[in-house]
Tab-separated table of C-alpha atoms and ligand atoms in Angstrom:
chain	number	residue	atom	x	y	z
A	1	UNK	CA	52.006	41.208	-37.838
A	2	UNK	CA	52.787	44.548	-36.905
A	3	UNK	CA	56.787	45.708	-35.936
A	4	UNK	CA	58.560	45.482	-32.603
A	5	UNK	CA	57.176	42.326	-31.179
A	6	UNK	CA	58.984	40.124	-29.523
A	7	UNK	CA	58.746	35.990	-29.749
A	8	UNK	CA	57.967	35.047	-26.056
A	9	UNK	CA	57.518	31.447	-26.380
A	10	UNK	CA	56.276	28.549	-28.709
A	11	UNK	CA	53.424	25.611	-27.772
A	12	UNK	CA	53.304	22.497	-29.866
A	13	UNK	CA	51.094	24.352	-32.459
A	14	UNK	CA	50.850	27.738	-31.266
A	15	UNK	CA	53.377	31.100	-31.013
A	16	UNK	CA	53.179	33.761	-28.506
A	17	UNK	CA	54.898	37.110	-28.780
A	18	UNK	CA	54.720	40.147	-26.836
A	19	UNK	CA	52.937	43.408	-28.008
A	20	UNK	CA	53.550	46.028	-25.131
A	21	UNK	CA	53.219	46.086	-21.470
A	22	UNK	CA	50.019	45.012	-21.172
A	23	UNK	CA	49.339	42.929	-24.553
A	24	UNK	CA	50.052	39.777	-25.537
A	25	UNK	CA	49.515	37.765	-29.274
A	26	UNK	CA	48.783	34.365	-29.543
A	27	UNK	CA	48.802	33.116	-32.803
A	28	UNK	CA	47.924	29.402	-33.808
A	29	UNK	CA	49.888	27.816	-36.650
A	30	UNK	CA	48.250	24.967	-38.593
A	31	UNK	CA	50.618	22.204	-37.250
A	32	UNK	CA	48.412	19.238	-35.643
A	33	UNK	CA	50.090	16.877	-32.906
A	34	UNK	CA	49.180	12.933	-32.632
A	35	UNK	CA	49.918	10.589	-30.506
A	36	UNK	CA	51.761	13.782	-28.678
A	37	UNK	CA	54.178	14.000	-32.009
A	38	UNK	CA	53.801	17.675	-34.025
A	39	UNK	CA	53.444	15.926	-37.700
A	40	UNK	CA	55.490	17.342	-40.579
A	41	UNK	CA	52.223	18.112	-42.534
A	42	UNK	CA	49.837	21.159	-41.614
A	43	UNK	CA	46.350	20.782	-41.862
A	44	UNK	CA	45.719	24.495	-43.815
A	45	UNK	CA	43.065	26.606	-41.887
A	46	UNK	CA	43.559	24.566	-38.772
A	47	UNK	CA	44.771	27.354	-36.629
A	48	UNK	CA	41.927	29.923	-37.914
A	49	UNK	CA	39.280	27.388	-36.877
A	50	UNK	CA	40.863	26.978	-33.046
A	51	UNK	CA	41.046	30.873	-32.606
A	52	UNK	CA	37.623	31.332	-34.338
A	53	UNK	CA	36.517	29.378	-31.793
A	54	UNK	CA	37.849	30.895	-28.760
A	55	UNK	CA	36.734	33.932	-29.721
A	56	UNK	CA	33.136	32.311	-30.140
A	57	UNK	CA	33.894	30.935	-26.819
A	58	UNK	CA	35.316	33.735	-24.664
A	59	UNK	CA	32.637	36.358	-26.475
A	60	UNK	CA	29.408	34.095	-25.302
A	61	UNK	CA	30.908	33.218	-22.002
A	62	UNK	CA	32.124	36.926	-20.627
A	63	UNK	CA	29.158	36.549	-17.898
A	64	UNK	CA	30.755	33.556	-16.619
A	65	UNK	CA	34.134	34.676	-16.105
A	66	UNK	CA	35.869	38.041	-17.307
A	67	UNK	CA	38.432	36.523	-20.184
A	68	UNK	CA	41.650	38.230	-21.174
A	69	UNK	CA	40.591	38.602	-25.204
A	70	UNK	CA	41.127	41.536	-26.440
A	71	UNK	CA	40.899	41.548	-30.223
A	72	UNK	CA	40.507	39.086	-32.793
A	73	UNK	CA	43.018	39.895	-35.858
A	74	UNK	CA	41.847	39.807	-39.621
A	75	UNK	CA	44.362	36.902	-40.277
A	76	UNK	CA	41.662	35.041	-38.403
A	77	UNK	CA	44.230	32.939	-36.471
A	78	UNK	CA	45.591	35.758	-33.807
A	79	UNK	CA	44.453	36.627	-30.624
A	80	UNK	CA	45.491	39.912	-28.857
A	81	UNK	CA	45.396	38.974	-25.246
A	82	UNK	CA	45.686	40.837	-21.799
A	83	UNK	CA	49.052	40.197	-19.792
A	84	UNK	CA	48.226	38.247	-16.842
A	85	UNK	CA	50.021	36.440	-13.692
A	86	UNK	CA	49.056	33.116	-15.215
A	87	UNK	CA	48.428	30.260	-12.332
A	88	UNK	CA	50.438	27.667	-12.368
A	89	UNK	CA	47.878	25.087	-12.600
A	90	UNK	CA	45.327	23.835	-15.344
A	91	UNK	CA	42.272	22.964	-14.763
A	92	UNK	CA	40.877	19.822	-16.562
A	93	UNK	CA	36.964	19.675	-16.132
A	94	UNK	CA	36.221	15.881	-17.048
A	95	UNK	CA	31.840	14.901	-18.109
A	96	UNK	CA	32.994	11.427	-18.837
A	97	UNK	CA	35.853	9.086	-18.300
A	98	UNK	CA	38.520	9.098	-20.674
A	99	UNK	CA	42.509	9.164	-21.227
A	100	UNK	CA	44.015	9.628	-17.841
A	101	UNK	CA	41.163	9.348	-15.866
A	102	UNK	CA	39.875	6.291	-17.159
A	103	UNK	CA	43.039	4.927	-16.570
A	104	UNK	CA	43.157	5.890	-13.125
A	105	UNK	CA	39.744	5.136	-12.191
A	106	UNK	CA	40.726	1.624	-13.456
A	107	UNK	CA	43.487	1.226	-11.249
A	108	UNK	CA	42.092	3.030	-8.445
A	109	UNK	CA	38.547	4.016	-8.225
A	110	UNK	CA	39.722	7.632	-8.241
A	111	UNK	CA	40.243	10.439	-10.533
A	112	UNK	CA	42.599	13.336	-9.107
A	113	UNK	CA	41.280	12.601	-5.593
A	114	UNK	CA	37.510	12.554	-6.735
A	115	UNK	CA	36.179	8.512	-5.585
A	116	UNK	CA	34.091	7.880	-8.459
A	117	UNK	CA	31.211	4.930	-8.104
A	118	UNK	CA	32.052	1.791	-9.167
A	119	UNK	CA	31.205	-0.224	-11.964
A	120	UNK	CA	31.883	2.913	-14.581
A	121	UNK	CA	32.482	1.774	-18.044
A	122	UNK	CA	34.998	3.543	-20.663
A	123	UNK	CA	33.971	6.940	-21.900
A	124	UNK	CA	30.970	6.900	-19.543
A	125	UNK	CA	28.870	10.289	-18.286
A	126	UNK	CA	29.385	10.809	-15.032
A	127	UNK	CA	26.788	12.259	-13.063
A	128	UNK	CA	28.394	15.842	-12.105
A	129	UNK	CA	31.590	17.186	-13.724
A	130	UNK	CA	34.728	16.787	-11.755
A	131	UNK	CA	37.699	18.936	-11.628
A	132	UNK	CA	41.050	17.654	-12.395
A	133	UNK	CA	44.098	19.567	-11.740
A	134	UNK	CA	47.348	19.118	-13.569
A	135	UNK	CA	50.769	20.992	-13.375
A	136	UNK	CA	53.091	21.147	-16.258
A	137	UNK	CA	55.582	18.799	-15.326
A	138	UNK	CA	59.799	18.939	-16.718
A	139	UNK	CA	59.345	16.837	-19.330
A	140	UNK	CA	56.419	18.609	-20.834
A	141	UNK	CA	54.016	15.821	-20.126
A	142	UNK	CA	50.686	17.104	-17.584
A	143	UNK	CA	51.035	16.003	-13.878
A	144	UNK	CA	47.538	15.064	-12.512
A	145	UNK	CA	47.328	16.541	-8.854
A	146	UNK	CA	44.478	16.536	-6.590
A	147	UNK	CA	42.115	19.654	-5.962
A	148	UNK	CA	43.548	20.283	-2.140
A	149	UNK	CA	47.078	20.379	-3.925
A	150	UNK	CA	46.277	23.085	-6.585
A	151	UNK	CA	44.183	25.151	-3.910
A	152	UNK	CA	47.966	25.077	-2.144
A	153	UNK	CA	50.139	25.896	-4.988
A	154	UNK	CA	47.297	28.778	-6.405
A	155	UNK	CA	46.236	30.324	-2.500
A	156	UNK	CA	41.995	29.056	-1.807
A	157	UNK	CA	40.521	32.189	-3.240
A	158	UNK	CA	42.640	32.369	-5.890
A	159	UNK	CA	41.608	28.074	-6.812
A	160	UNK	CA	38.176	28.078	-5.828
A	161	UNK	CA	37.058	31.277	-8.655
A	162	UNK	CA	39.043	29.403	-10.750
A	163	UNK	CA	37.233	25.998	-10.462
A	164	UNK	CA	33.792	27.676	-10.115
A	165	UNK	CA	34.968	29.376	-13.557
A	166	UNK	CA	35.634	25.537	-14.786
A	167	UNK	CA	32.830	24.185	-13.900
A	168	UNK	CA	30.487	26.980	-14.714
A	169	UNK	CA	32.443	27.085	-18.284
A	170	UNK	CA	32.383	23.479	-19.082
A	171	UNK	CA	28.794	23.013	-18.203
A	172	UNK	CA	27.904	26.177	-20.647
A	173	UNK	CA	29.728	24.382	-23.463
A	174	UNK	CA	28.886	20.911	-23.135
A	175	UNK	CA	25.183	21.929	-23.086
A	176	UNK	CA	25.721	24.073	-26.276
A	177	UNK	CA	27.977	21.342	-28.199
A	178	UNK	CA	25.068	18.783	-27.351
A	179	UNK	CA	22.229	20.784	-29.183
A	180	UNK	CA	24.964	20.510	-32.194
A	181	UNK	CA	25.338	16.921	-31.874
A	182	UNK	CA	29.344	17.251	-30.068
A	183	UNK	CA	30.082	15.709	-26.988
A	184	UNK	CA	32.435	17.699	-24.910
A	185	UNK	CA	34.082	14.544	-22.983
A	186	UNK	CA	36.601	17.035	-21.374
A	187	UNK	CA	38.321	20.111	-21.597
A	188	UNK	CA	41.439	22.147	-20.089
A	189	UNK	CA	40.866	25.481	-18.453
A	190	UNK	CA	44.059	28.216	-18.008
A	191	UNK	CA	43.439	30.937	-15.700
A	192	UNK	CA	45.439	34.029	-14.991
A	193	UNK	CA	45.049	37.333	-12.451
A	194	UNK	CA	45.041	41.208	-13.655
A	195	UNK	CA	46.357	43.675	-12.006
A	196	UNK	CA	43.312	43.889	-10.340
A	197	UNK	CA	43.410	40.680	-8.779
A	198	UNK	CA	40.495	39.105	-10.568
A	199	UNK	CA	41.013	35.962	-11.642
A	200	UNK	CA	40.450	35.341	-15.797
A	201	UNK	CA	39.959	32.878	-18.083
A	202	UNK	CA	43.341	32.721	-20.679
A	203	UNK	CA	44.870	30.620	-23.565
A	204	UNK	CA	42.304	28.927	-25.495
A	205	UNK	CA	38.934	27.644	-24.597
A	206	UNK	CA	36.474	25.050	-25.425
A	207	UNK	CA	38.852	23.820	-28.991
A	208	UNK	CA	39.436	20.553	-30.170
A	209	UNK	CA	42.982	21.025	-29.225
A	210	UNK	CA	42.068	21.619	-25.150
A	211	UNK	CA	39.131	19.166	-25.665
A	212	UNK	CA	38.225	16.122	-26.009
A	213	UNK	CA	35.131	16.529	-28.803
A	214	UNK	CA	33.494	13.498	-29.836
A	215	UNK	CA	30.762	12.680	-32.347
A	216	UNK	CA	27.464	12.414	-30.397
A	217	UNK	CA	25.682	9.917	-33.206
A	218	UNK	CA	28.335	7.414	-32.972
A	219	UNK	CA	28.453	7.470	-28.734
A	220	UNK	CA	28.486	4.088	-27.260
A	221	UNK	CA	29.828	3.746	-23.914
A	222	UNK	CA	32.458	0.439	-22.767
A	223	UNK	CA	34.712	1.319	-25.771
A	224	UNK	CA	37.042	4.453	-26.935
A	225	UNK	CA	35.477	7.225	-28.413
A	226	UNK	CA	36.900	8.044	-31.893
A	227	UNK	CA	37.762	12.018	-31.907
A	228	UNK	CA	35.942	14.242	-33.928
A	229	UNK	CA	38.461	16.296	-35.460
A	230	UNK	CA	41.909	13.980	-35.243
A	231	UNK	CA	40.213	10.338	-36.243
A	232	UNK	CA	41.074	10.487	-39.899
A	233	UNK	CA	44.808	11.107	-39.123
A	234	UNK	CA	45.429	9.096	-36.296
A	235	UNK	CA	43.667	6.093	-37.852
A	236	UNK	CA	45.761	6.781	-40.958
A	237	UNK	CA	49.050	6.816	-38.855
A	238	UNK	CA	48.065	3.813	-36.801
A	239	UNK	CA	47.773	2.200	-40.118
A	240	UNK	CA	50.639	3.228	-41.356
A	241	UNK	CA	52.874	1.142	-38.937
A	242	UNK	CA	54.476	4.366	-37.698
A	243	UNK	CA	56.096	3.562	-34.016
A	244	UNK	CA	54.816	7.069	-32.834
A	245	UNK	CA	58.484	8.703	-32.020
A	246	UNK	CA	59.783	11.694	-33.732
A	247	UNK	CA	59.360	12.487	-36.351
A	248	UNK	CA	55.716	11.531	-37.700
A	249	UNK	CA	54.729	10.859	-40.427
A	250	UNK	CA	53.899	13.313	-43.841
A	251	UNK	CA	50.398	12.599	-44.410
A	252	UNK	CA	48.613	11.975	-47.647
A	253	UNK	CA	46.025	14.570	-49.647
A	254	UNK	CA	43.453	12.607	-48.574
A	255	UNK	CA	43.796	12.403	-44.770
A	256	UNK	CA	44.800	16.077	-45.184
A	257	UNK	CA	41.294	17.084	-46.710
A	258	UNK	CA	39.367	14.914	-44.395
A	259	UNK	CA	40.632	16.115	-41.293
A	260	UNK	CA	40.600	19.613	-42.316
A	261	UNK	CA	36.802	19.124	-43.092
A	262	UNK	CA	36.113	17.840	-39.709
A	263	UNK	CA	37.540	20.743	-38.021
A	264	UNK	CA	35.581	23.108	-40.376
A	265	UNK	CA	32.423	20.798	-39.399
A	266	UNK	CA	33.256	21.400	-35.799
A	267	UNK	CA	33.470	24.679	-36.397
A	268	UNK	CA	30.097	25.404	-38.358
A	269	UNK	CA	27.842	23.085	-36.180
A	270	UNK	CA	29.661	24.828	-33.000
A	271	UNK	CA	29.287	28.325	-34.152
A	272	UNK	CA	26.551	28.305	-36.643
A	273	UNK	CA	28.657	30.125	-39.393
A	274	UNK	CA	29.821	29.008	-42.290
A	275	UNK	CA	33.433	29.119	-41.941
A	276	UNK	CA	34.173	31.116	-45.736
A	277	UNK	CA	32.064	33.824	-43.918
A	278	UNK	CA	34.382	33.855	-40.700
A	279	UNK	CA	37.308	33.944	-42.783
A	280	UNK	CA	35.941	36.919	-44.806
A	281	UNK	CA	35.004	38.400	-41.309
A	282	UNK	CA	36.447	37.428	-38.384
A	283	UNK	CA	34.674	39.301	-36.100
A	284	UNK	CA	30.775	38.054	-36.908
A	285	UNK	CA	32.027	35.081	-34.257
A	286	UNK	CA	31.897	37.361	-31.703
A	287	UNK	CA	28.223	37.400	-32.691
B	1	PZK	C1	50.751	32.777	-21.324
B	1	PZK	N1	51.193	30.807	-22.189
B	1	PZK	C2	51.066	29.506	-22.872
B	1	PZK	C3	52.965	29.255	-24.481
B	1	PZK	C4	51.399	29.852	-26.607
B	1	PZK	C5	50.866	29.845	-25.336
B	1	PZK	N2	47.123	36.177	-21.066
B	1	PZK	C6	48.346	35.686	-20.763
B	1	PZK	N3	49.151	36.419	-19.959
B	1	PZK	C7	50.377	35.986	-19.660
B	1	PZK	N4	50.863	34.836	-20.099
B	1	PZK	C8	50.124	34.029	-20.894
B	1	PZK	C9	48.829	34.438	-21.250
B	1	PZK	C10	47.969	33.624	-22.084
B	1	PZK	N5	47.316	32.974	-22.736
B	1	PZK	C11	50.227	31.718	-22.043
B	1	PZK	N6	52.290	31.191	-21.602
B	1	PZK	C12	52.043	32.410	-21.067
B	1	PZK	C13	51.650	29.548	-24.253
B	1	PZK	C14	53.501	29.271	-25.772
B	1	PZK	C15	52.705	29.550	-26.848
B	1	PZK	F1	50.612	30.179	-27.640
């Protein structure tokens, strides 16, 4: 990294630091969370897959919705970002019902607001894409809100180019992810405004760490889905009779190398590169 910049803050798995005025980095580590624990083990290469993929991401979807990328770094994990007013909201675009939305359309028919028909089974399609707001809540955990909520706490204009954005995003990547045999179940969405006032797409998009990425040949409705990417090492800490509080687990070679090969799958079948060629070159993602 280059001198004078300053740490700004630190994710579960990712660092941010400040470059000037108007520039931001964003670097992902390869630290992997379960079960909402960080793990003591890194999966090596995780963190060049996610940002290879946003960069895939925000350079195919700059019609949709202007996106505050600015460069992609030859370390292959960094991100140099625009500075942005970042809303205070994230937008979670749900295609099926899972996690919190399953649970609450179980209890109440209702996901964020959205009255869903009855008689929806686990991990189901639904027929249009809904948009489910959250704020980050105290203790670090998401706070599902409803839409009329958000549009409060962002100003209407401000809400509604952001959810258009959602939509219009998720819908883009789910269709792509399908030709490549993923299922894009869900995803989370940050937004910011530039100085301009236009609202932009931020953070990450469209990686298995926003997302909920499933394998499509193994899709069967009316049961969970396993995850495409984090299966072999939650299975392996299920199994290992770990009580899921700090701190997890070390995990073995084995569940190391399988899970990194599933994100490198995800990667490859998502971007259609071979990910020694990425790491060689960076920038061919941006196609
Ligand atoms: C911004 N975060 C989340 C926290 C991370 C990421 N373009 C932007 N402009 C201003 N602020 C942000 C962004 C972006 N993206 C993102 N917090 C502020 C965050 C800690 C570590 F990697």
């Amino acid at each position: 990294m280059s001198e004078a910049t300053i740490h700004l803050g630190s994710g579960k798995v990712r660092e941010l630091y400040g470059l000037d005025d108007e520039r931001l980095l964003l670097v992902a580590s390869d630290r992997i969370s379960t079960f909402d624990v960080v793990l003591p083990t890194p999966i090596p290469d995780k963190g060049r897959v996610l940002t290879g993929l946003s960069a895939f991401w925000f350079a195919r979807t700059a019609e949709i919705v202007a996106n505050h990328l600015i460069a992609l770094r030859d370390d292959a994990r960094s991100l140099e970002c625009r500075r942005l007013e970042m809303l205070p909201v994230e937008m979670v675009v749900r295609g099926y019902l899972a996690g919190s939305g399953w649970k609450d359309y179980t209890s109440t028919g209702a996901v964020c607001g959205h009255m869903l028909q009855a008689g929806l089974r686990e991990a189901e399609r639904l027929s249009e894409p809904i948009v489910t707001p959250a704020t980050k809540a105290e203790t670090g955990h998401d706070l599902n809100i409803d839409e009329a909520e958000a549009a409060r706490i962002c100003g209407e204009a401000r809400y509604d180019a952001a959810r258009q954005a959602a939509l219009d995003l998720y819908r883009f990547g789910e269709a792509h992810a399908a030709e490549r045999g993923i299922i894009v179940a869900d995803t989370k969405f940050e937004f910011g405004v530039d100085a301009a006032g236009v609202v932009v797409l931020a953070d990450e998009a469209l990686t298995p760490d926003s997302s909920r990425f499933w394998p499509a040949d193994s899709y069967e409705p009316g049961r969970p889905q396993p995850s495409f990417d984090k299966q072999y090492a939650r299975d392996w800490c299920e199994a290992s009779g770990w009580d899921k509080t700090e701190p997890g687990p070390e995990l073995p070679d084995d569940v190391v190398a399988g899970t990194r090969a599933r994100y490198v799958e995800a990667f490859e079948r998502l971007t259609q590169t071979s990910f020694e060629r990425y790491l060689a070159d960076p920038a061919v993602v941006l196609g």
